[in-house]
Each structure stands twice: as structure tokens, then as C-alpha cells.
Amino acid sequence: MMEKLKNKVKTLKYKGYFGSVEFSEEDNLLFGEILGINGLVNYEGKTMQELTDSFHEAVEDYLAFCSDHGWKPQKSFSGAFNVRIAPDTHRDIANLAAEAGISINAFVKRALAEAVKHPWVERGSLVTGYSAEQAEPAMLMEPEGPRYGTRDTFQLTLPQKDVAFAKDLAKRMGWELHK
């Protein structure tokens, strides 16, 4: 039954909320939870219709609970959003995706997944990467204030492909990386 489920229904949608669809072979039961909210709101049913009805009821209960407590209900995320970028960037992404043999969508999904896995790059770590269009060699950026050699920090900018190596080197040298 799970194979049929995977090919047909992956999520439920009601009032802007999304819910997962899972199957417990052991219990011979469909179940799921409201996605994209802080908290666990789950539902179950023996058939898809029961599961759908239970999901709708769970959403209604969640909204009533929030209302009763004066809380603003959170919304699920659909997994789709629009991003406006410069035409040159769009072209560069299309070219890089073509070189990799993947779609632009797959390329962007991969890049975003990588950014989420390594949020320290986005939060001003001492070790950062630069894009392919910035073809400079690795360089030291002197901090404002005291010079290198003190316990103060410096910033190293290098190609993204070398960031993992730089982190490993810093660890081996006993240097601290600050996020």
C-alpha cells in the first residue's frame, strides 16, 4: 500500500496548511502531521477519506487552539517561492546548471540545501567562500584595528571549494573559527 501512496498522494492541503501522508504497515493505519508549524499536530485514519477528514479537523483544532490562546497561527510552507535576480545571475545559473547536466531548479535546490547545511558561511564566519564570478586568489583581509598576530581576528576569503579544507586546516592549527 505504501508504494501506491508514494506514487499518488504525498501531502494534503487545507486552508493553506500542508500535512504529511504516511502509512504504518504494523498498525495498518494512515497517519500524518501538519507541516511547517512549531508544534506537533497529528491525525490518522484507516482510509484516505478518513485521513483527509482527520487532517481537516486537526487544522480546525489548531486554529481554534491558537484563537483561544491569542496566538497568531503559523502557516505551512508550500516549498515554492519566487526569487527575483539580475538577468546576468540568471544566465550564470543557467550556464552552471547546463555544465552540471541538471535543470536550473535542481541547481538552485542544491545551492540552497548547501547554504542551509552550512549557515556559518552566511553569518560572517572568518572563513567564507566567493562565487565563481569572483576569480581572485585566496587573500587575507586585514581587520580594522589591531594587526594580525594578536588575539584579534582576520577574514580569509577563498573559493567555495576550498572552504572545507580551510576549516580542517584551522582545526589542525588550533585556530578558532567564529560564526
Coordinates of N, CA and C in Angstrom, one line a residue:
M1 N 0.8 -1.2 0.0 CA 0.0 0.0 0.0 C 0.9 1.3 0.0
M2 N 2.0 1.2 0.7 CA 2.9 2.4 0.8 C 3.4 2.8 -0.6
E3 N 3.7 1.8 -1.5 CA 4.2 2.2 -2.8 C 3.1 2.9 -3.6
K4 N 1.8 2.5 -3.4 CA 0.7 3.2 -4.1 C 0.6 4.6 -3.6
L5 N 0.8 4.7 -2.2 CA 0.7 6.1 -1.6 C 1.8 7.0 -2.1
K6 N 3.1 6.5 -2.2 CA 4.2 7.3 -2.7 C 3.9 7.8 -4.1
N7 N 3.3 7.0 -4.9 CA 3.1 7.4 -6.3 C 1.9 8.4 -6.5
K8 N 1.0 8.4 -5.5 CA -0.2 9.2 -5.6 C -0.3 10.5 -4.7
V9 N -0.3 10.3 -3.4 CA -0.6 11.4 -2.5 C 0.6 11.5 -1.6
K10 N 1.3 12.6 -1.6 CA 2.4 12.8 -0.7 C 2.0 13.8 0.5
T11 N 1.2 14.8 0.1 CA 0.7 15.7 1.1 C -0.7 16.1 1.0
L12 N -1.3 16.5 2.0 CA -2.7 17.0 2.0 C -2.7 18.5 2.1
K13 N -3.7 19.2 1.6 CA -3.7 20.7 1.7 C -5.1 21.1 2.1
Y14 N -5.1 22.0 3.1 CA -6.4 22.6 3.6 C -6.2 23.9 4.2
K15 N -6.9 24.9 3.8 CA -6.8 26.3 4.4 C -5.4 26.8 4.4
G16 N -4.6 26.5 3.4 CA -3.2 26.9 3.4 C -2.2 26.1 4.2
Y17 N -2.7 25.0 4.8 CA -1.8 24.2 5.6 C -1.5 22.9 4.8
F18 N -0.4 22.3 5.0 CA 0.0 21.1 4.4 C 0.2 20.0 5.4
G19 N -0.2 18.8 5.1 CA 0.0 17.7 6.0 C 0.7 16.5 5.3
S20 N 1.5 15.8 6.1 CA 2.1 14.6 5.5 C 1.2 13.5 5.5
V21 N 1.5 12.5 4.6 CA 0.8 11.3 4.5 C 1.7 10.1 4.7
E22 N 1.6 9.3 5.7 CA 2.4 8.2 6.0 C 1.5 7.0 6.2
F23 N 2.2 5.8 6.1 CA 1.4 4.5 6.4 C 2.2 3.7 7.3
S24 N 1.5 3.2 8.4 CA 2.1 2.2 9.3 C 1.6 0.9 8.9
E25 N 2.5 0.0 8.4 CA 2.1 -1.3 8.0 C 1.8 -2.1 9.2
E26 N 2.5 -1.9 10.3 CA 2.3 -2.6 11.6 C 0.9 -2.4 12.1
D27 N 0.4 -1.1 12.0 CA -0.9 -0.8 12.6 C -2.0 -0.8 11.5
N28 N -1.6 -0.9 10.2 CA -2.5 -0.8 9.1 C -3.3 0.5 9.2
L29 N -2.5 1.6 9.3 CA -3.1 2.9 9.6 C -2.4 4.0 8.8
L30 N -3.1 4.9 8.3 CA -2.6 6.1 7.7 C -2.4 7.1 8.7
F31 N -1.4 7.9 8.7 CA -1.2 9.0 9.7 C -0.4 10.1 9.1
G32 N -0.4 11.2 9.8 CA 0.4 12.4 9.3 C 0.5 13.5 10.3
E33 N 1.1 14.6 10.0 CA 1.2 15.7 10.9 C 1.1 17.0 10.0
I34 N 0.7 18.1 10.6 CA 0.7 19.4 9.9 C 2.1 19.8 9.8
L35 N 2.5 20.2 8.6 CA 3.9 20.5 8.3 C 4.1 22.0 8.4
G36 N 5.3 22.4 8.8 CA 5.7 23.8 8.8 C 5.3 24.7 9.9
I37 N 4.8 24.0 11.0 CA 4.5 24.8 12.2 C 5.3 24.3 13.4
N38 N 5.5 25.2 14.4 CA 6.2 24.8 15.6 C 5.2 24.1 16.5
G39 N 5.4 22.8 16.7 CA 4.5 22.0 17.5 C 4.1 20.8 16.7
L40 N 3.5 19.8 17.4 CA 3.1 18.6 16.8 C 1.6 18.5 16.8
V41 N 1.1 18.5 15.6 CA -0.4 18.4 15.4 C -0.5 17.2 14.4
N42 N -1.0 16.1 14.9 CA -1.1 14.9 14.0 C -2.5 14.4 13.9
Y43 N -2.7 13.5 13.0 CA -4.0 12.9 12.6 C -3.8 11.5 12.0
E44 N -4.9 10.8 11.9 CA -4.8 9.4 11.4 C -6.2 9.0 10.8
G45 N -6.1 7.9 10.1 CA -7.3 7.3 9.5 C -7.0 6.0 8.9
K46 N -8.1 5.2 8.7 CA -7.9 3.9 8.1 C -8.0 4.0 6.6
T47 N -8.6 5.0 6.1 CA -8.7 5.2 4.6 C -8.2 6.6 4.3
M48 N -8.0 6.9 3.0 CA -7.6 8.2 2.6 C -8.7 9.2 3.0
Q49 N -10.0 8.9 2.8 CA -11.0 9.8 3.2 C -11.0 10.1 4.7
E50 N -10.8 9.1 5.5 CA -10.7 9.3 7.0 C -9.5 10.1 7.3
L51 N -8.4 9.9 6.6 CA -7.2 10.7 6.9 C -7.4 12.1 6.5
T52 N -8.0 12.4 5.4 CA -8.3 13.7 4.9 C -9.2 14.4 5.9
D53 N -10.3 13.8 6.3 CA -11.2 14.4 7.3 C -10.5 14.7 8.6
S54 N -9.7 13.7 9.0 CA -8.9 13.9 10.3 C -7.9 15.1 10.2
F55 N -7.3 15.2 9.0 CA -6.4 16.3 8.7 C -7.2 17.7 8.8
H56 N -8.3 17.7 8.2 CA -9.1 19.0 8.2 C -9.5 19.3 9.7
E57 N -9.9 18.3 10.4 CA -10.3 18.5 11.8 C -9.1 19.0 12.6
A58 N -7.9 18.4 12.3 CA -6.7 18.8 13.1 C -6.3 20.3 12.8
V59 N -6.5 20.7 11.5 CA -6.3 22.1 11.2 C -7.2 23.0 11.9
E60 N -8.5 22.7 11.9 CA -9.5 23.4 12.6 C -9.2 23.5 14.1
D61 N -8.8 22.4 14.7 CA -8.5 22.4 16.1 C -7.3 23.3 16.4
Y62 N -6.3 23.2 15.5 CA -5.1 24.1 15.6 C -5.5 25.5 15.6
L63 N -6.3 25.9 14.6 CA -6.7 27.3 14.5 C -7.5 27.7 15.7
A64 N -8.4 26.9 16.2 CA -9.2 27.2 17.4 C -8.3 27.3 18.6
F65 N -7.3 26.4 18.8 CA -6.4 26.5 19.9 C -5.7 27.8 19.9
C66 N -5.2 28.2 18.7 CA -4.4 29.5 18.6 C -5.3 30.7 19.0
S67 N -6.6 30.6 18.5 CA -7.5 31.7 18.8 C -7.8 31.8 20.3
D68 N -8.0 30.6 20.9 CA -8.3 30.6 22.3 C -7.2 31.2 23.2
H69 N -6.0 31.0 22.7 CA -4.8 31.5 23.4 C -4.3 32.8 23.0
G70 N -4.9 33.4 22.0 CA -4.5 34.7 21.5 C -3.2 34.6 20.7
W71 N -2.9 33.5 20.1 CA -1.7 33.3 19.3 C -2.0 33.5 17.8
K72 N -1.0 34.0 17.1 CA -1.2 34.0 15.6 C -0.8 32.7 15.1
P73 N -1.7 32.0 14.3 CA -1.4 30.7 13.8 C -0.2 30.8 12.8
Q74 N 0.6 29.8 12.8 CA 1.7 29.7 11.8 C 1.1 29.1 10.5
K75 N 1.7 29.4 9.4 CA 1.3 28.8 8.1 C 2.4 27.8 7.7
S76 N 1.9 26.7 7.0 CA 2.8 25.8 6.4 C 3.5 26.4 5.2
F77 N 4.7 25.9 4.9 CA 5.4 26.3 3.7 C 5.1 25.3 2.5
S78 N 4.8 25.9 1.4 CA 4.5 25.0 0.2 C 5.7 24.4 -0.4
G79 N 6.9 25.0 -0.2 CA 8.1 24.5 -0.9 C 8.3 25.3 -2.2
A80 N 7.5 26.2 -2.5 CA 7.6 27.0 -3.8 C 7.7 28.5 -3.4
F81 N 8.6 29.2 -4.0 CA 8.6 30.7 -3.8 C 9.3 31.3 -5.0
N82 N 9.1 32.5 -5.3 CA 9.7 33.2 -6.4 C 10.8 34.1 -5.9
V83 N 11.9 34.1 -6.6 CA 13.1 34.9 -6.3 C 13.4 35.8 -7.5
R84 N 13.6 37.1 -7.3 CA 13.9 37.9 -8.4 C 15.4 38.2 -8.4
I85 N 16.1 37.9 -9.5 CA 17.6 38.0 -9.6 C 17.9 38.8 -10.8
A86 N 19.1 39.3 -10.9 CA 19.6 40.0 -12.0 C 19.7 39.1 -13.2
P87 N 19.4 39.6 -14.4 CA 19.5 38.7 -15.6 C 20.8 38.0 -15.8
D88 N 21.9 38.8 -15.5 CA 23.3 38.2 -15.6 C 23.4 37.0 -14.7
T89 N 22.9 37.1 -13.4 CA 22.9 36.0 -12.5 C 22.1 34.8 -13.0
H90 N 20.9 35.1 -13.6 CA 20.1 34.1 -14.1 C 20.8 33.3 -15.2
R91 N 21.5 34.1 -16.1 CA 22.3 33.5 -17.2 C 23.4 32.6 -16.6
D92 N 24.1 33.1 -15.6 CA 25.2 32.3 -15.0 C 24.7 31.0 -14.4
I93 N 23.6 31.1 -13.7 CA 23.0 29.9 -13.1 C 22.6 28.9 -14.2
A94 N 22.0 29.4 -15.2 CA 21.6 28.5 -16.3 C 22.8 27.8 -16.9
N95 N 23.9 28.6 -17.1 CA 25.1 28.0 -17.7 C 25.7 27.0 -16.7
L96 N 25.8 27.3 -15.4 CA 26.4 26.3 -14.5 C 25.5 25.1 -14.4
A97 N 24.2 25.3 -14.4 CA 23.3 24.1 -14.4 C 23.5 23.2 -15.6
A98 N 23.6 23.9 -16.8 CA 23.9 23.1 -18.0 C 25.2 22.4 -18.0
E99 N 26.2 23.0 -17.5 CA 27.5 22.3 -17.3 C 27.4 21.1 -16.4
A100 N 26.6 21.2 -15.4 CA 26.4 20.1 -14.4 C 25.4 19.1 -14.9
G101 N 24.8 19.4 -16.1 CA 23.8 18.4 -16.6 C 22.5 18.3 -15.8
I102 N 22.1 19.4 -15.2 CA 20.9 19.4 -14.4 C 20.1 20.7 -14.7
S103 N 18.8 20.7 -14.3 CA 18.0 21.8 -14.5 C 18.3 23.0 -13.6
I104 N 17.9 24.2 -14.0 CA 18.1 25.3 -13.1 C 17.5 25.1 -11.8
N105 N 16.3 24.5 -11.7 CA 15.6 24.2 -10.5 C 16.4 23.3 -9.6
A106 N 17.0 22.3 -10.2 CA 17.8 21.3 -9.4 C 19.0 22.0 -8.9
F107 N 19.6 22.9 -9.7 CA 20.8 23.6 -9.3 C 20.5 24.5 -8.1
V108 N 19.4 25.3 -8.2 CA 19.1 26.2 -7.1 C 18.7 25.4 -5.9
K109 N 18.0 24.3 -6.0 CA 17.7 23.5 -4.8 C 19.0 23.0 -4.2
R110 N 19.9 22.6 -5.0 CA 21.2 22.1 -4.4 C 21.9 23.2 -3.7
A111 N 22.0 24.4 -4.3 CA 22.7 25.5 -3.8 C 22.0 25.9 -2.4
L112 N 20.7 26.0 -2.4 CA 20.0 26.4 -1.2 C 20.2 25.3 -0.1
A113 N 20.2 24.0 -0.4 CA 20.4 23.0 0.5 C 21.8 23.1 1.1
E114 N 22.8 23.4 0.3 CA 24.2 23.6 0.7 C 24.3 24.8 1.7
A115 N 23.6 25.9 1.4 CA 23.6 27.1 2.2 C 23.0 26.8 3.6
V116 N 21.9 26.0 3.6 CA 21.2 25.6 4.9 C 22.1 24.7 5.7
K117 N 22.9 23.8 5.0 CA 23.8 22.9 5.7 C 24.9 23.6 6.4
H118 N 25.3 24.7 5.8 CA 26.5 25.5 6.2 C 26.1 26.9 6.5
P119 N 25.3 27.2 7.5 CA 24.8 28.5 7.7 C 26.0 29.4 8.2
W120 N 27.0 28.9 8.7 CA 28.2 29.7 9.1 C 28.7 30.6 8.0
V121 N 28.6 30.1 6.8 CA 29.1 30.9 5.7 C 28.3 32.2 5.5
E122 N 27.0 32.1 5.8 CA 26.1 33.3 5.7 C 26.2 34.2 6.9
R123 N 26.7 33.7 8.0 CA 26.7 34.5 9.2 C 28.0 35.2 9.6
G124 N 28.9 35.4 8.6 CA 30.1 36.1 8.8 C 31.2 35.4 9.4
S125 N 31.3 34.1 9.1 CA 32.5 33.3 9.7 C 33.8 34.0 9.2
L126 N 34.8 33.6 9.8 CA 36.1 34.1 9.3 C 36.5 33.4 8.0
V127 N 36.0 32.3 7.8 CA 36.3 31.6 6.5 C 35.0 31.6 5.7
T128 N 35.1 32.3 4.5 CA 33.9 32.4 3.7 C 34.3 32.0 2.2
G129 N 33.4 31.8 1.4 CA 33.6 31.5 0.0 C 33.1 32.6 -0.9
Y130 N 33.7 32.6 -2.1 CA 33.1 33.6 -3.0 C 32.6 32.9 -4.2
S131 N 31.8 33.6 -5.0 CA 31.2 32.9 -6.2 C 32.2 32.7 -7.3
A132 N 31.8 31.9 -8.3 CA 32.7 31.6 -9.4 C 33.0 32.9 -10.2
E133 N 32.2 33.9 -10.2 CA 32.5 35.1 -11.0 C 33.6 35.9 -10.4
Q134 N 33.9 35.7 -9.1 CA 35.0 36.4 -8.4 C 36.2 35.6 -8.5
A135 N 37.0 35.7 -9.5 CA 38.1 34.8 -9.8 C 39.4 35.2 -9.1
E136 N 39.3 35.9 -8.0 CA 40.5 36.3 -7.3 C 41.1 35.1 -6.5
P137 N 42.4 35.1 -6.3 CA 43.0 34.0 -5.5 C 42.6 34.3 -4.0
A138 N 42.9 33.3 -3.2 CA 42.7 33.4 -1.8 C 43.4 34.6 -1.3
M139 N 42.9 35.4 -0.3 CA 43.6 36.5 0.2 C 43.2 36.8 1.6
L140 N 44.1 37.5 2.4 CA 43.8 37.9 3.7 C 43.2 39.3 3.7
M141 N 42.2 39.5 4.5 CA 41.6 40.8 4.6 C 42.0 41.3 6.0
E142 N 42.8 42.3 6.1 CA 43.2 42.8 7.4 C 42.1 43.4 8.1
P143 N 41.9 43.1 9.4 CA 40.9 43.7 10.2 C 41.1 45.2 10.5
E144 N 40.1 45.9 10.7 CA 40.3 47.2 11.2 C 40.7 47.2 12.6
G145 N 41.6 48.0 13.0 CA 42.1 47.9 14.4 C 43.4 47.2 14.5
P146 N 43.7 46.4 15.6 CA 44.9 45.7 15.8 C 45.3 44.9 14.6
R147 N 46.6 44.7 14.4 CA 47.1 43.9 13.2 C 47.1 42.4 13.5
Y148 N 47.3 41.7 12.4 CA 47.4 40.2 12.5 C 48.5 39.8 13.5
G149 N 48.3 38.8 14.2 CA 49.3 38.3 15.2 C 48.9 38.5 16.6
T150 N 47.9 39.3 16.8 CA 47.3 39.5 18.1 C 46.2 38.4 18.2
R151 N 45.4 38.4 19.3 CA 44.3 37.5 19.5 C 43.1 38.0 18.8
D152 N 43.2 39.1 18.0 CA 42.1 39.6 17.2 C 42.0 38.7 16.0
T153 N 40.9 38.9 15.3 CA 40.5 38.1 14.1 C 40.9 38.7 12.8
F154 N 40.9 37.8 11.8 CA 41.1 38.2 10.4 C 40.1 37.5 9.6
Q155 N 39.9 37.9 8.4 CA 38.9 37.2 7.5 C 39.7 36.7 6.3
L156 N 39.4 35.5 6.0 CA 40.1 34.8 4.8 C 39.0 34.5 3.8
T157 N 39.2 35.0 2.6 CA 38.2 34.8 1.5 C 38.9 33.9 0.5
L158 N 38.2 32.8 0.1 CA 38.7 31.8 -0.8 C 37.6 31.1 -1.6
P159 N 38.0 30.4 -2.6 CA 36.9 29.7 -3.4 C 36.1 28.8 -2.5
Q160 N 34.8 28.7 -2.8 CA 33.9 27.8 -2.0 C 34.4 26.4 -1.9
K161 N 35.0 25.9 -3.0 CA 35.5 24.5 -3.0 C 36.6 24.3 -2.0
D162 N 37.3 25.4 -1.5 CA 38.4 25.2 -0.5 C 38.0 25.5 0.9
V163 N 36.7 25.8 1.1 CA 36.3 26.2 2.5 C 36.4 25.0 3.5
A164 N 36.0 23.8 3.0 CA 36.2 22.7 3.9 C 37.6 22.4 4.3
F165 N 38.5 22.5 3.3 CA 40.0 22.4 3.6 C 40.5 23.4 4.6
A166 N 40.0 24.7 4.4 CA 40.5 25.8 5.3 C 40.0 25.5 6.7
K167 N 38.7 25.0 6.8 CA 38.2 24.7 8.2 C 39.0 23.6 8.8
D168 N 39.4 22.6 8.0 CA 40.2 21.5 8.6 C 41.6 22.0 9.0
L169 N 42.2 22.8 8.1 CA 43.5 23.3 8.5 C 43.4 24.2 9.7
A170 N 42.4 25.0 9.9 CA 42.3 25.8 11.1 C 42.1 25.0 12.3
K171 N 41.4 23.9 12.2 CA 41.2 23.0 13.3 C 42.5 22.4 13.7
R172 N 43.3 21.9 12.7 CA 44.6 21.3 13.0 C 45.6 22.3 13.6
M173 N 45.5 23.5 13.2 CA 46.4 24.5 13.7 C 46.0 25.1 15.1
G174 N 44.8 24.7 15.5 CA 44.3 25.1 16.8 C 43.7 26.5 16.7
W175 N 43.4 27.0 15.5 CA 42.8 28.3 15.4 C 41.3 28.2 15.7
E176 N 40.7 29.2 16.2 CA 39.3 29.3 16.4 C 38.5 29.9 15.2
L177 N 37.5 29.2 14.8 CA 36.6 29.8 13.8 C 35.4 30.3 14.5
H178 N 35.1 31.6 14.2 CA 33.9 32.2 14.9 C 32.8 32.3 13.9
K179 N 31.6 32.0 14.3 CA 30.5 32.1 13.5 C 29.8 33.4 13.5

